Every structure is written in structure tokens, then in C-alpha cells.
Amino acid sequence: MRRILIALAATTMIVGAAAAQTAETTTTETFITAKPTDVLSYNLVNLNVTNNADETIGEIKDLILSEGQLAGYIVSVGGVLGMGERYVIASPKAGKITYVENDKKWTAVMDATKDQLKAAPEFKYEGRWKR
């Protein structure tokens, strides 16, 4: 009986050690390094959005993040001095944000007209998004 208990204990230790060797470990990346192609949000907020005809059609007011990824730009359109403006959400794929090295400034270009932005579904800062 004693031999059986010793054999059982030894087998349990061997199986436990084997399981520990095959267990997967996951690590979470805590810190990263910014790449030269990265963009800081303050460079985008209040950036005028122009179209391909170089007409100003709106202004980026905010960014939407979804599951840690950029999901959209909240763009204001219309209005004067903050009165009467409405907000729409533009997909990041709908425009192009670039840094012009010679001018040392950011540009946002979107292939749309002001009328198309005005006709887009409206976003409202209310509920969980209330400022």
C-alpha cells in the first residue's frame, strides 16, 4: 500500500511539472515607443478639414476610439463662431491626415463637399458623450 501511495505521489509531481512546462504565458505590453509616423491627438483637434478643391469644409473637434483603435473623427460643419454648428462622424478612411515637413503643419483632406457633410447623420454630444 505504501508503494502505491509513493508511486501515485511521484506520478502526480511528474504530471504537474509537465503541465507547468507546457502552460502558455501571456504578457501585456505596458509601454511602447512612439514612431515617427504616429500622430498626437492635439495635432488633430481644431484642425481644419479641406476638400480636394482646397475649400474648408469643416473642423476636427474630437476623436472616437473604439477598442483601442481610432474609429472616427468628429467633424463640425456649418455655424459661425460656434453657433449653429452640427457634428458628424467621418471615418478615418474617408480622409487623409498628413504632416507637411516644409511648412511644419498638419493637414486634413477629405473627398467631400460641405453639403455632403451637412447631409451626413448628426452626432450629438449627449448621454455618455455629454461634455
Coordinates of C-alpha atoms in Angstrom, one line a residue:
M1 CA 0.0 0.0 0.0
R2 CA 2.8 2.3 0.9
R3 CA 4.5 1.7 -2.5
I4 CA 1.2 2.6 -4.3
L5 CA 0.9 5.9 -2.4
I6 CA 4.6 6.8 -3.2
A7 CA 4.1 5.9 -6.9
L8 CA 0.9 7.9 -7.0
A9 CA 2.6 11.0 -5.4
A10 CA 5.6 10.7 -7.8
T11 CA 3.3 10.4 -10.8
T12 CA 1.3 13.5 -9.7
M13 CA 4.5 15.5 -9.4
I14 CA 5.7 14.5 -12.8
V15 CA 2.4 15.3 -14.5
G16 CA 2.3 18.7 -12.6
A17 CA 5.8 19.5 -13.8
A18 CA 5.0 18.6 -17.4
A19 CA 1.8 20.7 -17.3
A20 CA 3.8 23.7 -15.9
Q21 CA 6.3 23.4 -18.8
T22 CA 3.6 23.5 -21.4
A23 CA 1.4 26.2 -19.9
E24 CA 1.3 29.3 -22.0
T25 CA 2.3 32.6 -20.5
T26 CA 0.8 35.9 -21.7
T27 CA 2.3 39.2 -21.2
T28 CA 0.8 42.6 -21.5
E29 CA 2.7 45.3 -23.2
T30 CA 2.8 48.2 -20.8
F31 CA 5.0 50.8 -22.6
I32 CA 5.6 51.5 -26.2
T33 CA 7.8 53.9 -28.2
A34 CA 6.3 56.5 -30.5
K35 CA 7.1 56.0 -34.2
P36 CA 7.9 59.0 -36.4
T37 CA 4.7 58.3 -38.3
D38 CA 2.4 58.5 -35.2
V39 CA 0.1 61.4 -34.6
L40 CA -0.8 63.1 -31.3
S41 CA -4.4 63.9 -30.8
Y42 CA -3.7 67.6 -30.0
N43 CA -2.3 67.9 -33.6
L44 CA -5.7 67.0 -34.9
V45 CA -8.3 68.7 -32.7
N46 CA -9.3 72.0 -34.2
L47 CA -7.5 71.1 -37.5
N48 CA -9.4 72.5 -40.5
V49 CA -10.6 69.9 -43.0
T50 CA -10.4 70.8 -46.6
N51 CA -11.5 69.0 -49.7
N52 CA -9.6 68.3 -52.9
A53 CA -10.6 71.8 -54.2
D54 CA -8.8 73.3 -51.2
E55 CA -12.1 74.5 -49.7
T56 CA -12.5 74.4 -45.9
I57 CA -15.4 72.1 -45.3
G58 CA -15.2 71.5 -41.5
E59 CA -13.0 71.2 -38.5
I60 CA -12.0 68.2 -36.4
K61 CA -13.4 68.6 -32.9
D62 CA -12.8 65.2 -31.4
L63 CA -11.6 61.7 -32.0
I64 CA -13.6 58.5 -31.4
L65 CA -11.7 55.5 -30.1
S66 CA -13.2 52.0 -30.2
E67 CA -11.5 49.0 -28.6
G68 CA -8.2 51.0 -28.6
Q69 CA -8.3 51.9 -32.2
L70 CA -9.2 55.2 -34.0
A71 CA -12.8 54.7 -35.2
G72 CA -13.6 58.2 -36.4
Y73 CA -13.2 62.0 -36.4
I74 CA -16.0 64.2 -35.1
V75 CA -16.1 67.0 -37.6
S76 CA -18.0 70.2 -37.1
V77 CA -19.7 71.7 -40.1
G78 CA -21.6 75.0 -40.6
G79 CA -22.2 77.6 -38.0
V80 CA -20.4 80.8 -37.2
L81 CA -18.3 81.2 -34.0
G82 CA -19.6 78.0 -32.6
M83 CA -23.3 78.9 -33.1
G84 CA -25.4 76.6 -35.3
E85 CA -22.7 74.1 -36.0
R86 CA -23.5 70.5 -36.2
Y87 CA -21.3 67.4 -35.8
V88 CA -20.8 64.4 -38.0
I89 CA -18.5 61.4 -37.7
A90 CA -16.1 60.8 -40.5
S91 CA -14.3 57.5 -41.0
P92 CA -10.5 57.7 -40.8
K93 CA -10.5 56.0 -44.2
A94 CA -12.6 58.9 -45.7
G95 CA -9.7 61.4 -45.4
K96 CA -6.0 61.8 -45.2
I97 CA -4.0 63.4 -42.4
T98 CA -0.5 64.4 -43.3
Y99 CA 2.3 66.4 -41.9
V100 CA 3.9 68.9 -44.3
E101 CA 7.5 69.0 -43.2
N102 CA 8.4 72.2 -45.1
D103 CA 5.5 74.1 -43.6
K104 CA 5.7 72.3 -40.2
K105 CA 2.0 71.9 -40.1
W106 CA -0.7 69.2 -40.3
T107 CA -3.4 69.0 -43.0
A108 CA -6.6 67.1 -43.2
V109 CA -8.1 66.5 -46.6
M110 CA -11.4 64.7 -47.3
D111 CA -13.0 64.0 -50.6
A112 CA -16.4 65.6 -49.7
T113 CA -18.2 68.8 -50.0
K114 CA -19.6 70.9 -47.2
D115 CA -23.1 70.0 -48.4
Q116 CA -22.3 66.3 -48.1
L117 CA -21.1 66.8 -44.5
K118 CA -24.2 68.7 -43.7
A119 CA -26.3 65.9 -45.1
A120 CA -24.4 63.2 -43.0
P121 CA -26.0 61.7 -39.9
E122 CA -25.6 64.1 -37.0
F123 CA -23.6 63.3 -33.9
K124 CA -24.7 64.9 -30.7
Y125 CA -22.7 65.4 -27.5
E126 CA -25.3 63.9 -25.2
G127 CA -25.7 61.0 -22.8
R128 CA -22.4 59.3 -22.2
W129 CA -20.7 61.8 -24.6
K130 CA -22.0 64.9 -23.0
R131 CA -19.3 67.5 -22.4

